[in-house]
CSV table of C-alpha atoms in Angstrom, one decimal:
chain,number,residue,atom,x,y,z
A,1,UNK,CA,0.0,0.0,0.0
A,2,UNK,CA,1.6,3.2,-1.1
A,3,UNK,CA,1.9,6.3,1.1
A,4,UNK,CA,-0.9,8.3,-0.5
A,5,UNK,CA,-3.3,5.4,-0.3
A,6,UNK,CA,-2.4,4.8,3.4
A,7,UNK,CA,-2.8,8.5,4.2
A,8,UNK,CA,-6.2,8.6,2.5
A,9,UNK,CA,-7.3,5.6,4.6
A,10,UNK,CA,-6.1,7.2,7.8
A,11,UNK,CA,-8.0,10.4,6.9
A,12,UNK,CA,-11.2,8.5,6.2
A,13,UNK,CA,-11.3,6.6,9.5
A,14,UNK,CA,-11.4,7.5,13.2
A,15,UNK,CA,-9.8,4.3,14.3
A,16,UNK,CA,-6.1,3.5,13.9
A,17,UNK,CA,-4.7,2.0,10.7
A,18,UNK,CA,-1.8,-0.3,11.6
A,19,UNK,CA,0.8,-1.2,9.0
A,20,UNK,CA,4.0,-3.3,8.9
A,21,UNK,CA,6.0,-0.2,9.7
A,22,UNK,CA,4.1,0.3,13.0
A,23,UNK,CA,5.4,-1.1,16.3
A,24,UNK,CA,2.0,-2.7,17.1
A,25,UNK,CA,1.7,-4.5,13.8
A,26,UNK,CA,2.7,-8.0,14.9
A,27,UNK,CA,0.3,-7.9,17.8
A,28,UNK,CA,-2.5,-6.6,15.5
A,29,UNK,CA,-2.1,-9.5,13.1
A,30,UNK,CA,-1.9,-12.2,15.7
A,31,UNK,CA,-4.9,-14.4,16.0
A,32,UNK,CA,-5.9,-17.3,18.3
A,33,UNK,CA,-4.4,-20.0,16.1
A,34,UNK,CA,-0.6,-19.6,15.9
A,35,UNK,CA,-0.5,-21.8,12.8
A,36,UNK,CA,-1.9,-18.7,11.0
A,37,UNK,CA,0.9,-16.4,9.9
A,38,UNK,CA,-0.5,-13.8,7.4
A,39,UNK,CA,0.7,-10.3,6.8
A,40,UNK,CA,-2.0,-7.8,5.9
A,41,UNK,CA,-1.0,-4.5,4.3
A,42,UNK,CA,-3.1,-2.8,7.0
A,43,UNK,CA,-5.2,-3.7,10.0
A,44,UNK,CA,-8.0,-1.1,10.4
A,45,UNK,CA,-9.3,-0.9,14.0
A,46,UNK,CA,-12.9,0.4,13.5
A,47,UNK,CA,-14.4,2.3,16.4
A,48,UNK,CA,-18.0,2.4,15.1
A,49,UNK,CA,-20.3,1.5,12.2
A,50,UNK,CA,-19.2,4.7,10.4
A,51,UNK,CA,-15.6,3.5,10.4
A,52,UNK,CA,-16.7,0.1,9.0
A,53,UNK,CA,-18.7,1.8,6.2
A,54,UNK,CA,-15.8,4.0,5.3
A,55,UNK,CA,-13.4,1.0,5.3
A,56,UNK,CA,-15.7,-1.0,3.1
A,57,UNK,CA,-15.9,1.9,0.6
A,58,UNK,CA,-12.2,2.3,0.7
A,59,UNK,CA,-11.3,-1.4,0.0
A,60,UNK,CA,-14.0,-1.8,-2.6
A,61,UNK,CA,-13.2,1.3,-4.6
A,62,UNK,CA,-9.5,0.5,-4.7
A,63,UNK,CA,-9.9,-3.2,-5.4
A,64,UNK,CA,-8.1,-4.3,-2.3
A,65,UNK,CA,-8.4,-7.8,-0.7
A,66,UNK,CA,-10.2,-7.7,2.6
A,67,UNK,CA,-11.0,-9.9,5.6
A,68,UNK,CA,-13.1,-9.2,8.7
A,69,UNK,CA,-12.0,-9.8,12.3
A,70,UNK,CA,-14.3,-10.0,15.3
A,71,UNK,CA,-12.8,-12.1,18.1
A,72,UNK,CA,-9.9,-13.5,16.0
A,73,UNK,CA,-10.9,-17.1,16.9
A,74,UNK,CA,-11.2,-18.4,13.3
A,75,UNK,CA,-9.4,-21.7,13.4
A,76,UNK,CA,-9.0,-21.5,9.6
A,77,UNK,CA,-7.5,-18.0,9.9
A,78,UNK,CA,-10.2,-16.4,7.8
A,79,UNK,CA,-9.9,-13.1,9.7
A,80,UNK,CA,-6.6,-12.2,8.0
A,81,UNK,CA,-5.6,-11.8,4.4
A,82,UNK,CA,-2.1,-11.4,3.0
A,83,UNK,CA,-1.3,-8.0,1.4
A,84,UNK,CA,-4.9,-6.8,1.9
A,85,UNK,CA,-6.9,-5.0,4.6
A,86,UNK,CA,-8.2,-6.6,7.7
A,87,UNK,CA,-11.2,-4.7,9.0
A,88,UNK,CA,-10.9,-5.3,12.8
A,89,UNK,CA,-14.0,-4.8,14.9
A,90,UNK,CA,-12.4,-5.5,18.3
A,91,UNK,CA,-12.8,-1.9,19.6
A,92,UNK,CA,-16.6,-2.3,19.1
A,93,UNK,CA,-17.0,-4.6,22.1
A,94,UNK,CA,-19.8,-3.0,24.0
A,95,UNK,CA,-22.8,-4.8,25.3
A,96,UNK,CA,-26.1,-3.2,26.4
A,97,UNK,CA,-28.7,-5.3,28.3
A,98,UNK,CA,-32.4,-4.4,28.5
A,99,UNK,CA,-33.7,-6.4,31.5
A,100,UNK,CA,-37.3,-5.5,30.8
A,101,UNK,CA,-37.4,-7.0,27.3
A,102,UNK,CA,-34.7,-9.5,28.2
A,103,UNK,CA,-32.5,-8.7,25.3
A,104,UNK,CA,-28.9,-7.7,24.8
A,105,UNK,CA,-27.2,-5.8,22.0
A,106,UNK,CA,-23.5,-6.8,21.5
A,107,UNK,CA,-21.0,-5.0,19.2
A,108,UNK,CA,-19.4,-6.9,16.4
A,109,UNK,CA,-16.1,-7.0,18.3
A,110,UNK,CA,-17.5,-8.3,21.6
A,111,UNK,CA,-16.3,-11.7,22.9
A,112,UNK,CA,-18.5,-14.2,24.7
A,113,UNK,CA,-16.9,-13.1,27.9
A,114,UNK,CA,-18.1,-9.5,27.3
A,115,UNK,CA,-21.6,-10.8,26.6
A,116,UNK,CA,-21.7,-13.2,29.6
A,117,UNK,CA,-20.4,-10.6,32.0
A,118,UNK,CA,-23.0,-8.0,31.0
A,119,UNK,CA,-26.0,-10.4,31.0
A,120,UNK,CA,-25.0,-12.3,34.2
A,121,UNK,CA,-25.5,-9.1,36.2
A,122,UNK,CA,-29.2,-9.4,35.4
A,123,UNK,CA,-29.4,-13.2,35.9
A,124,UNK,CA,-29.7,-13.7,32.1
A,125,UNK,CA,-27.8,-15.4,29.3
A,126,UNK,CA,-28.1,-16.5,25.7
A,127,UNK,CA,-26.7,-19.8,24.3
A,128,UNK,CA,-23.3,-19.3,22.8
A,129,UNK,CA,-20.0,-21.3,22.7
A,130,UNK,CA,-17.8,-22.7,25.5
A,131,UNK,CA,-14.9,-20.3,25.6
A,132,UNK,CA,-15.1,-16.7,26.8
A,133,UNK,CA,-12.4,-15.5,24.4
A,134,UNK,CA,-14.4,-16.5,21.3
A,135,UNK,CA,-15.9,-13.6,19.3
A,136,UNK,CA,-19.6,-13.1,19.3
A,137,UNK,CA,-19.7,-12.3,15.6
A,138,UNK,CA,-18.0,-15.3,14.0
A,139,UNK,CA,-19.7,-17.7,16.4
A,140,UNK,CA,-23.1,-16.3,15.7
A,141,UNK,CA,-22.9,-16.0,12.0
A,142,UNK,CA,-21.8,-19.7,11.8
A,143,UNK,CA,-24.6,-20.9,14.0
A,144,UNK,CA,-23.3,-21.2,17.6
A,145,UNK,CA,-23.6,-24.1,20.0
A,146,UNK,CA,-22.5,-24.7,23.6
A,147,UNK,CA,-23.6,-25.5,27.1
A,148,UNK,CA,-27.2,-24.1,26.7
A,149,UNK,CA,-28.0,-25.5,23.3
A,150,UNK,CA,-30.3,-28.3,24.3
A,151,UNK,CA,-32.3,-26.0,26.5
A,152,UNK,CA,-32.4,-22.8,24.5
A,153,UNK,CA,-31.3,-23.7,21.0
A,154,UNK,CA,-28.4,-22.5,18.8
A,155,UNK,CA,-27.1,-18.9,19.1
A,156,UNK,CA,-28.8,-18.1,15.8
A,157,UNK,CA,-32.1,-19.3,17.2
A,158,UNK,CA,-31.9,-16.5,19.7
A,159,UNK,CA,-30.8,-13.8,17.3
A,160,UNK,CA,-33.5,-11.1,16.9
A,161,UNK,CA,-31.7,-8.7,14.6
A,162,UNK,CA,-28.3,-7.6,13.3
A,163,UNK,CA,-26.9,-4.3,12.0
A,164,UNK,CA,-25.0,-5.0,8.8
A,165,UNK,CA,-22.7,-2.9,6.6
A,166,UNK,CA,-23.1,-4.1,3.0
A,167,UNK,CA,-20.7,-4.4,0.2
A,168,UNK,CA,-22.0,-1.1,-1.3
A,169,UNK,CA,-21.2,0.7,1.9
A,170,UNK,CA,-24.8,0.9,2.9
A,171,UNK,CA,-26.2,0.1,6.4
A,172,UNK,CA,-29.2,-2.0,7.2
A,173,UNK,CA,-30.8,-3.7,10.1
A,174,UNK,CA,-31.8,-7.3,9.3
A,175,UNK,CA,-34.6,-9.0,11.2
A,176,UNK,CA,-37.8,-11.0,10.6
A,177,UNK,CA,-39.5,-7.7,9.5
A,178,UNK,CA,-36.7,-6.0,7.6
A,179,UNK,CA,-34.4,-7.6,5.0
A,180,UNK,CA,-35.8,-11.0,6.1
A,181,UNK,CA,-33.9,-12.8,3.4
A,182,UNK,CA,-30.6,-11.4,4.6
A,183,UNK,CA,-31.6,-12.2,8.2
A,184,UNK,CA,-32.3,-15.8,7.2
A,185,UNK,CA,-28.8,-16.0,5.6
A,186,UNK,CA,-27.0,-14.4,8.5
A,187,UNK,CA,-28.2,-17.2,10.8
A,188,UNK,CA,-25.6,-19.8,9.8
A,189,UNK,CA,-24.3,-18.5,6.5
A,190,UNK,CA,-21.2,-17.0,7.9
A,191,UNK,CA,-19.6,-13.7,7.0
A,192,UNK,CA,-20.6,-13.9,3.3
A,193,UNK,CA,-23.2,-11.1,3.1
A,194,UNK,CA,-21.8,-8.1,4.9
A,195,UNK,CA,-20.1,-7.0,8.1
A,196,UNK,CA,-22.3,-7.4,11.1
A,197,UNK,CA,-21.6,-4.4,13.5
A,198,UNK,CA,-24.0,-5.4,16.2
A,199,UNK,CA,-26.3,-8.3,17.2
A,200,UNK,CA,-29.5,-8.2,19.3
A,201,UNK,CA,-30.2,-11.5,21.2
A,202,UNK,CA,-33.1,-12.9,23.2
A,203,UNK,CA,-32.0,-13.7,26.7
A,204,UNK,CA,-33.1,-16.4,29.2
A,205,UNK,CA,-33.1,-16.7,33.0
A,206,UNK,CA,-29.6,-18.3,33.7
A,207,UNK,CA,-27.5,-17.6,36.8
A,208,UNK,CA,-26.1,-20.6,38.6
A,209,UNK,CA,-25.6,-23.8,36.8
A,210,UNK,CA,-24.1,-27.1,37.9
A,211,UNK,CA,-20.9,-28.2,36.2
A,212,UNK,CA,-20.1,-31.9,36.0
A,213,UNK,CA,-17.0,-33.7,34.7
A,214,UNK,CA,-17.0,-37.5,34.5
A,215,UNK,CA,-14.0,-39.4,33.2
A,216,UNK,CA,-13.3,-43.0,32.4
A,217,UNK,CA,-10.1,-44.8,31.5
A,218,UNK,CA,-9.5,-45.0,27.7
A,219,UNK,CA,-10.0,-48.8,27.6
A,220,UNK,CA,-13.7,-48.2,28.4
A,221,UNK,CA,-14.3,-45.7,25.5
A,222,UNK,CA,-16.5,-48.1,23.5
A,223,UNK,CA,-18.8,-48.9,26.5
A,224,UNK,CA,-19.0,-45.3,27.5
A,225,UNK,CA,-19.9,-44.0,24.0
A,226,UNK,CA,-22.6,-46.6,23.6
A,227,UNK,CA,-24.0,-45.5,27.0
A,228,UNK,CA,-23.7,-41.8,26.1
A,229,UNK,CA,-25.4,-42.1,22.7
A,230,UNK,CA,-28.5,-43.7,24.4
A,231,UNK,CA,-28.5,-41.6,27.6
A,232,UNK,CA,-28.2,-38.0,26.5
A,233,UNK,CA,-30.9,-37.7,23.7
A,234,UNK,CA,-33.6,-38.9,26.1
A,235,UNK,CA,-32.3,-36.7,29.0
A,236,UNK,CA,-34.1,-33.5,30.0
A,237,UNK,CA,-33.2,-30.4,27.9
A,238,UNK,CA,-31.7,-28.9,31.1
A,239,UNK,CA,-28.9,-31.4,30.8
A,240,UNK,CA,-26.1,-30.8,28.3
A,241,UNK,CA,-23.0,-32.9,28.0
A,242,UNK,CA,-20.3,-33.0,25.4
A,243,UNK,CA,-18.2,-36.1,24.9
A,244,UNK,CA,-14.5,-35.7,24.8
A,245,UNK,CA,-11.2,-37.6,24.4
A,246,UNK,CA,-8.4,-35.8,26.3
A,247,UNK,CA,-5.3,-35.9,28.3
A,248,UNK,CA,-6.2,-34.9,31.8
A,249,UNK,CA,-5.0,-31.4,32.7
A,250,UNK,CA,-2.7,-30.9,35.6
A,251,UNK,CA,-4.4,-29.0,38.4
A,252,UNK,CA,-7.8,-28.9,40.2
A,253,UNK,CA,-10.3,-30.4,40.2
A,254,UNK,CA,-8.3,-33.4,38.9
A,255,UNK,CA,-6.3,-35.5,41.5
A,256,UNK,CA,-2.6,-35.7,40.8
A,257,UNK,CA,-2.7,-39.4,40.2
A,258,UNK,CA,-4.6,-38.9,36.9
A,259,UNK,CA,-2.8,-35.9,35.6
A,260,UNK,CA,-1.6,-36.4,32.0
A,261,UNK,CA,-3.5,-39.7,31.5
A,262,UNK,CA,-5.4,-40.2,28.3
A,263,UNK,CA,-9.1,-40.6,29.1
A,264,UNK,CA,-12.6,-40.2,27.7
A,265,UNK,CA,-15.4,-38.4,29.4
A,266,UNK,CA,-18.3,-36.0,29.4
A,267,UNK,CA,-18.4,-32.3,30.5
A,268,UNK,CA,-21.9,-31.7,31.8
A,269,UNK,CA,-23.8,-28.5,32.3
A,270,UNK,CA,-27.1,-28.9,34.2
A,271,UNK,CA,-29.2,-25.7,34.0
A,272,UNK,CA,-32.0,-27.0,36.2
A,273,UNK,CA,-32.2,-26.9,40.0
A,274,UNK,CA,-28.5,-27.3,41.0
A,275,UNK,CA,-29.5,-29.5,43.9
A,276,UNK,CA,-30.7,-32.2,41.5
A,277,UNK,CA,-27.4,-32.5,39.5
A,278,UNK,CA,-26.3,-35.8,41.2
A,279,UNK,CA,-29.8,-37.2,40.7
A,280,UNK,CA,-29.6,-36.4,37.0
A,281,UNK,CA,-26.1,-37.9,36.7
A,282,UNK,CA,-26.6,-41.0,38.7
A,283,UNK,CA,-26.8,-43.1,35.5
A,284,UNK,CA,-23.1,-42.4,34.7
A,285,UNK,CA,-22.2,-45.6,36.6
A,286,UNK,CA,-24.1,-47.6,34.0
A,287,UNK,CA,-21.1,-47.0,31.6
A,288,UNK,CA,-18.8,-48.6,34.2
A,289,UNK,CA,-17.1,-47.1,37.3
A,290,UNK,CA,-15.8,-43.6,36.5
A,291,UNK,CA,-12.1,-42.9,37.2
A,292,UNK,CA,-13.2,-39.4,38.2
A,293,UNK,CA,-16.5,-37.7,38.8
A,294,UNK,CA,-17.0,-34.1,39.9
A,295,UNK,CA,-20.0,-31.7,40.2
A,296,UNK,CA,-20.2,-28.2,41.6
A,297,UNK,CA,-22.6,-25.3,41.3
A,298,UNK,CA,-21.0,-22.4,39.5
A,299,UNK,CA,-22.0,-19.0,38.1
A,300,UNK,CA,-22.6,-19.5,34.4
A,301,UNK,CA,-19.7,-17.2,33.4
A,302,UNK,CA,-17.3,-19.3,35.4
A,303,UNK,CA,-18.3,-22.4,33.4
A,304,UNK,CA,-17.8,-20.3,30.2
A,305,UNK,CA,-14.2,-19.4,31.2
A,306,UNK,CA,-13.0,-22.9,32.4
A,307,UNK,CA,-11.2,-23.7,29.2
A,308,UNK,CA,-9.6,-20.3,28.6
A,309,UNK,CA,-6.3,-21.1,30.4
A,310,UNK,CA,-6.2,-24.7,29.3
A,311,UNK,CA,-6.2,-23.8,25.6
A,312,UNK,CA,-5.1,-20.2,25.4
A,313,UNK,CA,-4.3,-18.2,22.3
A,314,UNK,CA,-0.9,-18.8,20.7
A,315,UNK,CA,-1.1,-22.6,20.2
A,316,UNK,CA,-0.8,-24.5,16.9
A,317,UNK,CA,-4.3,-25.6,15.8
A,318,UNK,CA,-5.8,-27.7,13.1
A,319,UNK,CA,-9.4,-28.9,13.1
A,320,UNK,CA,-12.1,-30.6,11.1
A,321,UNK,CA,-15.7,-31.4,11.9
A,322,UNK,CA,-19.0,-33.0,10.9
A,323,UNK,CA,-22.6,-33.3,12.0
A,324,UNK,CA,-24.0,-36.7,13.1
A,325,UNK,CA,-27.5,-38.0,13.6
A,326,UNK,CA,-26.2,-41.1,15.4
A,327,UNK,CA,-23.0,-42.6,16.8
A,328,UNK,CA,-22.7,-45.9,15.0
A,329,UNK,CA,-20.7,-48.9,16.3
A,330,UNK,CA,-18.3,-48.5,13.4
A,331,UNK,CA,-17.8,-44.8,14.3
A,332,UNK,CA,-17.1,-45.9,17.9
A,333,UNK,CA,-14.4,-48.2,16.6
A,334,UNK,CA,-12.8,-45.2,14.7
A,335,UNK,CA,-12.9,-43.1,17.9
A,336,UNK,CA,-11.3,-45.8,20.0
A,337,UNK,CA,-8.5,-46.3,17.5
A,338,UNK,CA,-7.6,-42.6,17.1
A,339,UNK,CA,-8.0,-41.9,20.8
A,340,UNK,CA,-5.3,-44.4,21.5
A,341,UNK,CA,-3.0,-42.4,19.1
A,342,UNK,CA,-3.7,-39.0,20.6
A,343,UNK,CA,-0.7,-37.2,19.2
A,344,UNK,CA,-0.2,-34.5,21.8
A,345,UNK,CA,-1.5,-33.7,25.3
A,346,UNK,CA,-3.8,-30.9,24.1
A,347,UNK,CA,-5.2,-32.7,21.0
A,348,UNK,CA,-8.8,-33.7,21.5
A,349,UNK,CA,-12.1,-34.8,20.0
A,350,UNK,CA,-15.5,-33.4,21.1
A,351,UNK,CA,-19.1,-34.3,20.3
A,352,UNK,CA,-21.4,-31.4,21.1
A,353,UNK,CA,-25.1,-32.0,21.4
A,354,UNK,CA,-27.3,-30.1,19.0
A,355,UNK,CA,-30.6,-31.7,19.7
A,356,UNK,CA,-33.2,-30.7,22.2
A,357,UNK,CA,-34.5,-27.2,21.6
A,358,UNK,CA,-32.1,-26.8,18.6
A,359,UNK,CA,-33.6,-29.9,17.0
A,360,UNK,CA,-37.1,-28.6,17.2
A,361,UNK,CA,-36.5,-25.6,14.9
A,362,UNK,CA,-37.7,-26.1,11.4
A,363,UNK,CA,-35.1,-27.1,8.8
A,364,UNK,CA,-35.8,-24.0,6.6
A,365,UNK,CA,-36.2,-21.4,9.4
A,366,UNK,CA,-32.4,-20.5,9.3
A,367,UNK,CA,-29.4,-21.0,7.1
A,368,UNK,CA,-28.1,-23.6,9.6
A,369,UNK,CA,-28.9,-26.9,7.9
A,370,UNK,CA,-29.4,-30.5,9.1
A,371,UNK,CA,-31.7,-29.9,12.0
A,372,UNK,CA,-31.9,-33.6,12.3
A,373,UNK,CA,-28.3,-33.7,13.6
A,374,UNK,CA,-27.8,-34.8,17.2
A,375,UNK,CA,-24.1,-34.1,17.6
A,376,UNK,CA,-21.7,-31.6,16.1
A,377,UNK,CA,-18.2,-33.2,16.1
A,378,UNK,CA,-14.8,-31.7,15.9
A,379,UNK,CA,-11.4,-33.3,15.8
A,380,UNK,CA,-8.7,-30.9,16.9
A,381,UNK,CA,-5.0,-31.2,16.7
A,382,UNK,CA,-3.4,-28.8,19.2
A,383,UNK,CA,0.2,-28.2,20.4
A,384,UNK,CA,2.4,-25.2,21.3
A,385,UNK,CA,5.3,-26.4,19.2
A,386,UNK,CA,5.3,-25.4,15.5
A,387,UNK,CA,7.5,-28.4,14.8
A,388,UNK,CA,4.5,-30.6,15.5
A,389,UNK,CA,2.1,-28.8,13.2
A,390,UNK,CA,2.3,-31.4,10.5
A,391,UNK,CA,1.9,-34.2,13.0
A,392,UNK,CA,-1.3,-32.8,14.5
A,393,UNK,CA,-2.7,-31.9,11.1
A,394,UNK,CA,-2.2,-35.4,9.7
A,395,UNK,CA,-3.7,-37.1,12.8
A,396,UNK,CA,-6.7,-34.8,12.4
A,397,UNK,CA,-7.1,-35.3,8.7
A,398,UNK,CA,-6.8,-39.1,9.0
A,399,UNK,CA,-9.2,-39.3,11.9
A,400,UNK,CA,-11.8,-37.1,10.1
A,401,UNK,CA,-11.5,-39.1,6.9
A,402,UNK,CA,-12.3,-42.4,8.6
A,403,UNK,CA,-15.2,-40.8,10.6
A,404,UNK,CA,-16.7,-38.8,7.8
A,405,UNK,CA,-18.6,-41.8,6.1
A,406,UNK,CA,-20.6,-42.1,9.4
A,407,UNK,CA,-21.7,-38.4,9.4
A,408,UNK,CA,-24.5,-36.5,7.7
A,409,UNK,CA,-22.0,-35.2,5.2
A,410,UNK,CA,-21.8,-31.6,6.3
A,411,UNK,CA,-20.4,-29.7,9.2
A,412,UNK,CA,-20.9,-26.8,11.5
A,413,UNK,CA,-19.4,-24.2,9.2
A,414,UNK,CA,-17.1,-22.8,11.9
A,415,UNK,CA,-15.5,-26.2,12.2
A,416,UNK,CA,-14.4,-26.3,8.6
A,417,UNK,CA,-10.7,-26.1,7.8
A,418,UNK,CA,-9.3,-23.5,5.4
A,419,UNK,CA,-8.1,-26.2,2.9
A,420,UNK,CA,-11.3,-28.3,2.5
A,421,UNK,CA,-12.4,-26.7,-0.8
A,422,UNK,CA,-15.6,-25.2,-2.3
A,423,UNK,CA,-17.3,-28.6,-2.7
A,424,UNK,CA,-17.1,-29.1,1.1
A,425,UNK,CA,-18.8,-25.7,1.7
A,426,UNK,CA,-21.6,-26.5,-0.8
A,427,UNK,CA,-22.1,-29.9,0.8
A,428,UNK,CA,-22.2,-28.4,4.3
A,429,UNK,CA,-25.1,-26.1,3.3
A,430,UNK,CA,-26.8,-28.8,1.3
A,431,UNK,CA,-30.3,-27.8,0.1
A,432,UNK,CA,-29.8,-24.3,1.5
A,433,UNK,CA,-26.8,-23.5,-0.8
A,434,UNK,CA,-28.7,-22.2,-3.8
A,435,UNK,CA,-30.9,-19.9,-1.6
A,436,UNK,CA,-27.8,-18.6,0.1
A,437,UNK,CA,-26.2,-18.0,-3.3
A,438,UNK,CA,-29.2,-16.0,-4.3
A,439,UNK,CA,-29.0,-13.8,-1.2
A,440,UNK,CA,-25.3,-13.4,-1.8
A,441,UNK,CA,-26.1,-12.1,-5.3
A,442,UNK,CA,-28.6,-9.6,-3.9
A,443,UNK,CA,-26.3,-8.2,-1.2
A,444,UNK,CA,-22.7,-8.8,-2.4
A,445,UNK,CA,-22.9,-9.5,-6.2
A,446,UNK,CA,-19.2,-9.0,-6.8
A,447,UNK,CA,-18.1,-11.2,-3.8
A,448,UNK,CA,-16.2,-8.5,-2.0
A,449,UNK,CA,-16.6,-10.6,1.2
A,450,UNK,CA,-14.9,-13.8,0.1
A,451,UNK,CA,-12.3,-14.3,2.8
A,452,UNK,CA,-14.6,-16.9,4.5
A,453,UNK,CA,-16.1,-20.3,3.8
A,454,UNK,CA,-17.3,-18.7,0.6
A,455,UNK,CA,-20.7,-18.9,-1.0
A,456,UNK,CA,-20.3,-17.5,-4.5
A,457,UNK,CA,-23.1,-15.2,-5.8
A,458,UNK,CA,-25.7,-17.0,-8.0
A,459,UNK,CA,-25.4,-16.2,-11.7
A,460,UNK,CA,-27.5,-13.2,-12.8
A,461,UNK,CA,-30.8,-14.2,-14.4
């Protein structure tokens, strides 16, 4: 970017424009996944929607490549682009709660921690992900699932409206009443249609929940998975529990004698009466005697932050995912085999429930597809050492390749890798893809916003 272009950009915007010559550049281009090492020509820190509109006009009129950053958690690194402009929403992190209407408006740069902190003061929450450092924007636009999904649905099922800057620099509010086609597409279609500068969510009464962790030795994984697949779908919606393969972290609440051991287990969140959590989890012994079982009442934001230090920013990450309507015996055999070969102490596999309230939403009500899914699975290779990047990537790819035939064929779009190709995006959206492509043509006909799991505009009639 030449000096005159840079000066013009700085004049047009209130927020700082950070370039490779600036001392804060490396920090500005750093994202959650340390495997991503891209060098934008500029990072534009937008202070408000006006800055976003000006930035969009600037990159469009000059034919510059652009990407959009909310929380910077994109595992595929889609929030950065080499030699282009990253439009960074992180200064726009405010959250306003209306306790009367039980709604919250969150800025496009807010994290789940920002949202949870603001809503918890009123004894309210909305279903999101499981790490407080995740950005609200990226999570929401992809669909969003976590500890409250079985009770209150996906994040997009609780989205009431979104303010969006479009590719032509215009600003609209999308809801069921205004720009309804865009609102439909935003609920699961990713960042393809514009830059969402704020989100308004429906809130629910949530204050203290009960956290549970049950672990079994890895030699019991097949018995445990067979029990889990039968138990959870028939459990009350108040009970959420994601299945995991992991190496036990060092530190509380885990006793020292199991630190570092490879195990399988379930992380539970009970959002009903906290005094009933042991009653609800009494059946865990049916899977065999647990090696560890723990429950405790916690403020909901404490549950949301429990993984922040375990898997902080700055690690090497590679992941792939799929949606499943069942856990077959053959799939269990795959899980057992790859769990034995867990390549690093932070690598993992999770199966997140997406049934309950989420499964009762109509297939065509949002862009999120496959409402018949019961689990959203992710295989994640994780390690701090760049020398192990290829090891964790290959383990993940091989694991996913053997598991994929037992899936519904598509994935939670936020769990797609950057290198899976256009056909994988089309397959993920299934019957919704053509409708999404038509919305893309209406709102971004020249595909300005393509640094994402891209949906190409439908051909003009």
